Short mmCIF file of C-alpha atoms and ligand atoms in Angstrom, two decimals:
data_model
loop_
_atom_site.label_atom_id
_atom_site.label_comp_id
_atom_site.label_asym_id
_atom_site.label_seq_id
_atom_site.Cartn_x
_atom_site.Cartn_y
_atom_site.Cartn_z
CA MET A 1 103.66 -27.09 81.05
CA THR A 2 100.55 -25.44 79.71
CA ALA A 3 98.81 -22.10 80.25
CA ILE A 4 95.01 -22.04 80.15
CA THR A 5 93.08 -19.04 78.83
CA LEU A 6 89.30 -18.69 78.94
CA LYS A 7 87.71 -15.97 76.83
CA GLY A 8 84.09 -14.94 77.41
CA LEU A 9 83.25 -18.50 78.40
CA THR A 10 79.49 -18.92 78.85
CA LYS A 11 77.16 -21.84 79.48
CA ARG A 12 73.40 -21.57 79.54
CA PHE A 13 71.09 -24.44 80.47
CA GLY A 14 67.71 -23.21 79.24
CA ALA A 15 66.91 -20.11 81.28
CA THR A 16 69.81 -20.72 83.72
CA THR A 17 73.14 -19.05 82.98
CA ALA A 18 75.52 -21.36 84.85
CA VAL A 19 78.72 -19.64 83.64
CA ASP A 20 78.50 -16.05 82.49
CA SER A 21 81.21 -14.62 80.22
CA VAL A 22 84.24 -15.72 82.23
CA ASP A 23 87.70 -14.45 81.27
CA LEU A 24 90.60 -16.17 83.01
CA SER A 25 94.34 -16.58 82.54
CA ILE A 26 95.92 -19.48 84.38
CA THR A 27 99.69 -19.48 84.03
CA SER A 28 101.52 -22.73 83.39
CA GLY A 29 102.37 -24.74 86.49
CA GLN A 30 99.86 -22.86 88.65
CA LEU A 31 97.62 -24.51 91.23
CA PHE A 32 94.52 -22.48 90.44
CA PHE A 33 91.30 -22.63 92.47
CA LEU A 34 87.70 -22.00 91.45
CA LEU A 35 85.99 -21.10 94.72
CA GLY A 36 82.39 -20.22 95.39
CA PRO A 37 79.10 -21.24 97.00
CA SER A 38 76.98 -24.11 95.75
CA GLY A 39 75.45 -23.44 92.35
CA CYS A 40 77.87 -20.65 91.33
CA GLY A 41 79.03 -22.57 88.24
CA LYS A 42 82.38 -24.06 89.34
CA THR A 43 81.73 -27.61 88.14
CA THR A 44 80.24 -26.44 84.85
CA LEU A 45 83.36 -24.32 84.25
CA LEU A 46 85.69 -27.22 85.06
CA ARG A 47 83.72 -29.61 82.83
CA MET A 48 83.93 -27.17 79.95
CA ILE A 49 87.73 -27.09 80.35
CA ALA A 50 87.72 -30.92 80.34
CA GLY A 51 85.48 -31.03 77.26
CA PHE A 52 82.51 -32.80 78.90
CA ILE A 53 80.23 -29.77 78.46
CA GLU A 54 80.06 -27.70 75.29
CA PRO A 55 80.12 -23.93 75.90
CA THR A 56 77.24 -21.76 74.67
CA ALA A 57 79.75 -19.03 73.82
CA GLY A 58 83.40 -18.15 74.29
CA SER A 59 86.60 -20.14 73.88
CA ILE A 60 89.15 -22.25 75.77
CA HIS A 61 92.86 -22.19 74.92
CA PHE A 62 95.71 -24.47 76.06
CA ASP A 63 98.73 -22.29 75.29
CA GLU A 64 98.13 -21.08 71.72
CA ARG A 65 95.83 -24.00 70.86
CA ASN A 66 92.08 -23.33 70.72
CA VAL A 67 90.61 -26.54 72.21
CA THR A 68 86.97 -25.35 72.44
CA GLY A 69 85.62 -27.80 69.84
CA LEU A 70 87.81 -30.78 70.79
CA PRO A 71 86.37 -33.89 72.51
CA PRO A 72 87.76 -34.72 75.99
CA ASN A 73 90.10 -37.46 74.75
CA LYS A 74 91.83 -35.00 72.38
CA ARG A 75 92.57 -32.48 75.14
CA ASN A 76 94.75 -34.75 77.27
CA THR A 77 93.32 -33.60 80.60
CA GLY A 78 93.48 -35.71 83.76
CA MET A 79 90.40 -35.50 85.94
CA VAL A 80 89.85 -36.47 89.57
CA PHE A 81 86.27 -36.67 90.84
CA GLN A 82 84.74 -36.34 94.28
CA SER A 83 83.74 -40.01 94.19
CA TYR A 84 87.23 -41.26 93.03
CA ALA A 85 85.50 -43.43 90.35
CA LEU A 86 87.94 -46.34 90.75
CA TRP A 87 87.00 -49.72 89.26
CA PRO A 88 86.17 -51.91 92.27
CA HIS A 89 87.09 -55.22 90.59
CA MET A 90 90.56 -54.05 89.51
CA THR A 91 93.73 -53.86 91.60
CA VAL A 92 95.45 -50.54 92.24
CA LEU A 93 97.96 -51.44 89.53
CA ASP A 94 95.27 -52.19 86.94
CA ASN A 95 93.25 -49.10 87.83
CA VAL A 96 96.26 -46.89 87.21
CA ALA A 97 97.40 -48.81 84.12
CA TYR A 98 93.98 -48.71 82.45
CA GLY A 99 94.36 -45.30 80.78
CA LEU A 100 97.70 -46.37 79.29
CA LYS A 101 96.26 -49.63 77.94
CA VAL A 102 93.51 -47.66 76.20
CA ARG A 103 96.23 -45.50 74.67
CA LYS A 104 98.01 -48.67 73.46
CA ILE A 105 101.18 -47.99 75.45
CA THR A 106 103.46 -51.06 75.46
CA ALA A 107 103.51 -53.26 78.57
CA ALA A 108 107.15 -52.41 79.29
CA GLU A 109 106.60 -48.66 79.19
CA ARG A 110 103.30 -49.05 81.06
CA SER A 111 104.79 -50.69 84.11
CA GLY A 112 107.48 -48.01 84.44
CA ARG A 113 104.96 -45.19 84.17
CA VAL A 114 102.46 -46.81 86.55
CA MET A 115 105.10 -47.30 89.24
CA LYS A 116 106.36 -43.75 88.80
CA ALA A 117 102.81 -42.35 89.22
CA LEU A 118 102.15 -44.58 92.26
CA ASP A 119 105.47 -43.55 93.83
CA THR A 120 104.59 -39.88 93.29
CA VAL A 121 101.43 -40.34 95.38
CA ARG A 122 103.28 -42.67 97.82
CA MET A 123 101.18 -45.74 96.99
CA GLY A 124 103.92 -47.93 95.48
CA ASP A 125 103.45 -50.57 98.20
CA TYR A 126 99.74 -51.12 97.51
CA VAL A 127 99.73 -52.30 93.89
CA LYS A 128 97.94 -55.60 94.54
CA ARG A 129 95.10 -54.24 96.66
CA LYS A 130 91.57 -53.63 95.46
CA PRO A 131 89.89 -50.26 96.19
CA ASN A 132 87.75 -51.72 99.02
CA GLU A 133 90.98 -52.68 100.83
CA LEU A 134 92.12 -49.05 100.94
CA SER A 135 91.22 -46.08 103.16
CA GLY A 136 89.44 -43.07 101.63
CA GLY A 137 92.69 -41.10 101.52
CA GLN A 138 94.52 -43.99 99.82
CA GLN A 139 91.74 -44.32 97.23
CA GLN A 140 92.05 -40.60 96.56
CA ARG A 141 95.80 -41.04 95.99
CA VAL A 142 95.15 -43.85 93.51
CA ALA A 143 92.64 -41.65 91.68
CA LEU A 144 95.34 -38.98 91.49
CA ALA A 145 97.91 -41.48 90.20
CA ARG A 146 95.43 -42.63 87.55
CA ALA A 147 95.01 -39.03 86.39
CA LEU A 148 98.76 -38.31 86.44
CA VAL A 149 99.93 -41.49 84.68
CA ILE A 150 98.69 -40.34 81.28
CA GLU A 151 100.94 -37.28 81.66
CA PRO A 152 98.06 -34.88 81.11
CA THR A 153 98.43 -31.35 79.81
CA VAL A 154 96.31 -30.09 82.69
CA LEU A 155 94.98 -31.69 85.85
CA LEU A 156 91.36 -31.01 86.83
CA LEU A 157 90.17 -31.72 90.38
CA ASP A 158 86.48 -31.52 91.32
CA GLU A 159 86.06 -31.27 95.12
CA PRO A 160 88.56 -34.14 95.52
CA LEU A 161 88.59 -34.07 99.33
CA SER A 162 84.93 -33.73 100.17
CA ASN A 163 84.43 -37.45 100.94
CA LEU A 164 87.28 -37.59 103.44
CA ASP A 165 87.07 -36.99 107.19
CA ALA A 166 88.42 -33.73 108.61
CA LYS A 167 91.85 -35.07 109.64
CA LEU A 168 92.54 -36.77 106.30
CA ARG A 169 91.38 -33.69 104.44
CA LEU A 170 94.04 -31.63 106.18
CA GLU A 171 96.71 -34.22 105.39
CA MET A 172 95.67 -34.51 101.73
CA ARG A 173 95.69 -30.71 101.26
CA SER A 174 99.45 -30.55 101.61
CA GLU A 175 99.87 -33.86 99.77
CA ILE A 176 97.98 -32.65 96.68
CA ARG A 177 99.90 -29.39 96.69
CA ARG A 178 103.19 -31.30 96.97
CA ILE A 179 102.22 -33.59 94.06
CA CYS A 180 101.12 -30.71 91.80
CA LYS A 181 104.30 -28.78 92.50
CA ALA A 182 106.53 -31.87 92.09
CA THR A 183 105.02 -32.65 88.68
CA GLY A 184 104.79 -28.98 87.65
CA ILE A 185 101.43 -29.63 86.05
CA THR A 186 98.90 -26.82 85.60
CA THR A 187 96.02 -27.69 87.92
CA VAL A 188 92.48 -26.35 88.22
CA TYR A 189 90.82 -27.26 91.52
CA VAL A 190 87.14 -26.74 92.33
CA THR A 191 85.98 -26.29 95.92
CA HIS A 192 83.46 -24.45 98.08
CA ASP A 193 85.82 -24.73 101.08
CA GLN A 194 87.63 -21.44 101.57
CA LYS A 195 90.20 -22.95 103.97
CA GLU A 196 91.15 -25.48 101.28
CA ALA A 197 91.65 -22.67 98.77
CA LEU A 198 93.54 -20.40 101.19
CA SER A 199 95.90 -23.15 102.30
CA MET A 200 96.68 -24.69 98.91
CA ALA A 201 96.26 -22.25 96.04
CA ASP A 202 98.73 -20.16 94.09
CA SER A 203 95.79 -18.16 92.84
CA VAL A 204 92.02 -18.22 93.41
CA ALA A 205 89.05 -17.05 91.35
CA VAL A 206 86.00 -16.38 93.51
CA LEU A 207 82.81 -17.09 91.58
CA ARG A 208 79.32 -15.79 92.19
CA GLU A 209 76.31 -16.59 90.03
CA GLY A 210 78.48 -17.71 87.13
CA ARG A 211 80.84 -14.72 87.18
CA THR A 212 84.31 -14.16 88.61
CA VAL A 213 84.13 -11.48 91.29
CA GLN A 214 87.79 -11.36 92.37
CA ILE A 215 90.97 -13.18 91.34
CA GLY A 216 94.24 -13.21 93.24
CA PRO A 217 96.58 -15.04 95.58
CA PRO A 218 95.03 -16.25 98.87
CA ARG A 219 96.51 -13.48 101.04
CA THR A 220 95.30 -10.74 98.74
CA LEU A 221 91.77 -12.12 98.74
CA TYR A 222 91.72 -12.53 102.52
CA ASP A 223 93.45 -9.26 103.44
CA ARG A 224 92.12 -7.09 100.63
CA PRO A 225 88.66 -8.32 99.68
CA ALA A 226 87.08 -5.93 97.18
CA SER A 227 83.47 -6.63 98.12
CA ARG A 228 81.26 -7.70 101.02
CA PHE A 229 80.69 -10.99 99.24
CA VAL A 230 84.40 -11.90 99.07
CA ALA A 231 85.14 -10.61 102.58
CA ASP A 232 82.32 -12.70 103.98
CA PHE A 233 82.91 -15.82 101.89
CA LEU A 234 86.61 -16.09 102.76
CA GLY A 235 86.20 -16.03 106.53
CA GLU A 236 84.60 -14.33 109.49
CA THR A 237 84.55 -10.58 109.46
CA ASN A 238 82.89 -7.52 111.00
CA PHE A 239 81.17 -5.06 108.68
CA LEU A 240 80.95 -1.45 109.88
CA ALA A 241 78.98 1.22 108.07
CA ALA A 242 80.99 4.45 107.76
CA VAL A 243 81.05 7.90 106.17
CA VAL A 244 84.28 9.18 104.59
CA ALA A 245 85.35 12.21 106.63
CA GLY A 246 88.59 12.93 104.78
CA ALA A 247 91.65 11.46 103.12
CA GLU A 248 95.26 12.45 103.04
CA GLU A 249 98.54 10.74 102.25
CA GLY A 250 96.90 7.38 101.71
CA MET A 251 95.05 7.49 105.04
CA VAL A 252 91.25 7.68 104.94
CA THR A 253 89.37 8.92 107.99
CA LEU A 254 86.05 7.22 108.57
CA GLU A 255 83.22 8.25 110.84
CA THR A 256 81.47 5.20 112.20
CA PRO A 257 78.63 5.19 114.74
CA ALA A 258 81.08 3.53 117.14
CA GLY A 259 83.82 6.16 116.71
CA LEU A 260 86.47 7.46 114.30
CA LEU A 261 88.56 4.96 112.39
CA HIS A 262 91.51 5.37 110.03
CA SER A 263 92.14 3.12 107.05
CA THR A 264 95.03 2.60 104.67
CA ALA A 265 93.40 -0.36 102.94
CA GLY A 266 90.82 -0.77 100.25
CA VAL A 267 89.36 1.03 97.29
CA ALA A 268 91.30 3.98 95.91
CA LYS A 269 88.38 6.33 95.30
CA THR A 270 86.48 7.22 98.43
CA PRO A 271 84.56 10.46 97.92
CA GLN A 272 84.32 12.71 100.95
CA GLY A 273 80.91 12.41 102.59
CA GLY A 274 80.28 9.08 100.78
CA ASN A 275 78.81 6.10 102.54
CA VAL A 276 81.05 3.04 102.60
CA THR A 277 81.29 -0.31 104.36
CA CYS A 278 84.51 -1.44 105.95
CA SER A 279 85.55 -4.94 106.90
CA ILE A 280 87.62 -5.74 109.99
CA ARG A 281 88.59 -9.37 110.65
CA PRO A 282 88.00 -10.59 114.25
CA GLU A 283 91.71 -11.41 114.67
CA ALA A 284 92.70 -7.88 113.59
CA LEU A 285 91.00 -6.37 116.66
CA SER A 286 93.25 -6.55 119.68
CA VAL A 287 92.20 -6.13 123.29
CA THR A 288 94.15 -3.26 124.91
CA GLU A 289 94.38 -1.99 128.46
CA SER A 290 94.74 1.74 127.87
CA GLY A 291 91.90 2.45 125.46
CA SER A 292 93.68 5.51 124.11
CA GLY A 293 95.47 6.14 120.82
CA ARG A 294 94.50 5.81 117.17
CA ASN A 295 91.78 3.43 116.00
CA CYS A 296 90.37 2.52 119.40
CA LEU A 297 86.85 1.22 119.84
CA HIS A 298 85.17 0.83 123.21
CA GLY A 299 82.50 -1.59 124.23
CA LYS A 300 81.07 -4.07 126.65
CA ARG A 301 81.71 -7.79 126.55
CA LEU A 302 78.45 -9.60 125.83
CA GLN A 303 79.69 -13.14 125.49
CA THR A 304 82.91 -15.16 125.40
CA THR A 305 83.54 -18.62 123.99
CA TYR A 306 86.72 -20.11 125.44
CA LEU A 307 88.52 -22.48 123.07
CA GLY A 308 91.81 -23.06 124.89
CA GLU A 309 94.50 -21.19 123.02
CA ILE A 310 91.99 -18.68 121.75
CA ALA A 311 88.79 -16.97 122.91
CA GLN A 312 86.01 -15.50 120.82
CA HIS A 313 84.49 -12.38 122.35
CA LEU A 314 81.31 -10.67 121.23
CA ILE A 315 81.61 -6.99 122.11
CA GLU A 316 78.77 -4.47 122.05
CA LEU A 317 80.05 -1.11 120.79
CA ALA A 318 78.88 2.33 121.89
CA ASP A 319 76.20 2.54 119.16
CA GLY A 320 74.64 -0.81 120.09
CA SER A 321 76.18 -2.79 117.21
CA SER A 322 78.43 -5.71 118.04
CA VAL A 323 81.78 -7.01 116.79
CA LYS A 324 83.51 -10.37 117.06
CA VAL A 325 87.06 -10.40 118.43
CA LEU A 326 89.52 -13.28 118.48
CA GLN A 327 92.00 -13.17 121.34
CA LEU A 328 95.03 -15.44 121.36
CA ASN A 329 96.23 -16.56 124.80
CA PRO A 330 93.03 -15.18 126.29
CA SER A 331 92.52 -13.04 129.36
CA HIS A 332 89.42 -11.05 130.38
CA LEU A 333 87.36 -14.16 130.85
CA ASP A 334 85.96 -13.74 134.36
CA GLN A 335 83.83 -10.65 134.31
CA PRO A 336 80.87 -10.68 131.93
CA GLY A 337 79.67 -7.23 130.99
CA GLU A 338 83.08 -5.63 131.63
CA GLU A 339 84.24 -2.62 129.60
CA MET A 340 86.73 -3.54 126.89
CA HIS A 341 89.00 -1.48 124.67
CA LEU A 342 89.86 -2.63 121.20
CA GLN A 343 92.45 -1.40 118.73
CA VAL A 344 92.96 -2.06 115.04
CA ASP A 345 95.80 -1.25 112.65
CA PRO A 346 94.69 1.14 109.83
CA ASP A 347 95.99 -1.48 107.39
CA ASP A 348 93.36 -3.93 108.69
CA VAL A 349 90.41 -1.58 108.19
CA VAL A 350 89.46 -2.53 104.63
CA ILE A 351 87.15 -0.19 102.72
CA LEU A 352 84.98 -2.24 100.37
CA ALA A 353 83.86 -1.27 96.89
CA ASP A 354 80.35 -2.60 97.45
P1 ATP B 401 78.07 -27.29 93.66
O1 ATP B 401 79.15 -26.74 94.55
O2 ATP B 401 76.76 -27.44 94.37
O3 ATP B 401 78.49 -28.52 92.91
P2 ATP B 401 78.63 -25.57 91.37
O4 ATP B 401 79.17 -24.25 91.75
O5 ATP B 401 79.58 -26.60 90.89
O6 ATP B 401 77.73 -26.16 92.55
P3 ATP B 401 77.22 -26.06 88.90
O7 ATP B 401 77.04 -27.53 89.15
O8 ATP B 401 78.23 -25.67 87.89
O9 ATP B 401 77.51 -25.30 90.26
O10 ATP B 401 75.79 -25.46 88.50
C1 ATP B 401 75.62 -24.09 88.18
C2 ATP B 401 74.15 -23.84 87.84
O11 ATP B 401 73.81 -24.52 86.64
C3 ATP B 401 73.17 -24.33 88.90
O12 ATP B 401 72.11 -23.41 88.97
C4 ATP B 401 72.72 -25.66 88.35
O13 ATP B 401 71.42 -25.98 88.81
C5 ATP B 401 72.74 -25.43 86.85
N1 ATP B 401 73.02 -26.65 86.08
C6 ATP B 401 74.15 -27.38 86.13
N2 ATP B 401 74.10 -28.44 85.29
C7 ATP B 401 72.88 -28.38 84.68
C8 ATP B 401 72.19 -29.17 83.70
N3 ATP B 401 72.77 -30.23 83.16
N4 ATP B 401 70.95 -28.79 83.35
C9 ATP B 401 70.36 -27.70 83.88
N5 ATP B 401 70.95 -26.90 84.81
C10 ATP B 401 72.18 -27.22 85.21
#
């Protein structure tokens, strides 16, 4: 197992800085995600780790080894692309065996390793088929087997699920995680799909304009985003402007135009009288009957979308702003315009740094 360290890694294409001085430590055996919007530099970063793109500055280390100047075939990385890149004229067996043939592995050893890789991805029964006789998900499994069979130091996955339909994508999420954990291989996975990252990753780096803006496990990023950008990118949220009215014993009191709120989550330094933004997820707001007690907001229901087990309400608060609320096992569906009372735990009122 191999740890990956990036130090000040930078790539400029003419006037465009695709990757801007990235420092990252990926511990061995981790399933590590690079997550961010289109054009933020994820693929460029991954291709630099693979050796396909030469960095403008900075270095890449596999354990203690500086691999920055090495060509791809000397790094022993396995790569899986969005398009699978299987050879259409070759059988599953030959596609997976190809990398071993190039490495001059003997036929006897080859067949053992190919079958082991195909069994890992549960494709052992399909050896004689050609890629066009397989479903998209099966082709993706073969592409994974082909990357794993060379026993790579690290596995690199570039949006591997984006060509699959929604149902298969869900299935393959847990499959890829199972395979990475079973093999114990350090894996770097690029995606712009936050649900993919949240459901699969050990750790996620959120990228914006070539820089990492926050790194952490999925729950930390979702529950404790440090910035508006991360809060917004990782899921739906409500932003409320607020002024810090006081702080004691870890509890910050916030004056918002819609009422007083208390927070125990977010940035440590919140100067009294300072303007801040807080983030409250729609599912953290609960509909209450009484409307009294700490952290209550009051408003009028503008709109409800009924989705069966859940309803999405849009509530207009006292100051005219509106918040989204998710209600499990929904009630309050019959009377548009009715008064509604909402409550939120101080731990779910996250004060953002910017
Ligand atoms: P996507 O999710 O759309 O694939 P990404 O986050 O992977 O995007 P990159 O492909 O790494 O982003 O591109 C980052 C930036 O670098 C973009 O502005 C892109 O236009 C630019 N870029 C990438 N490759 C080249 C190149 N070969 N020449 C010039 N500019 C490039």
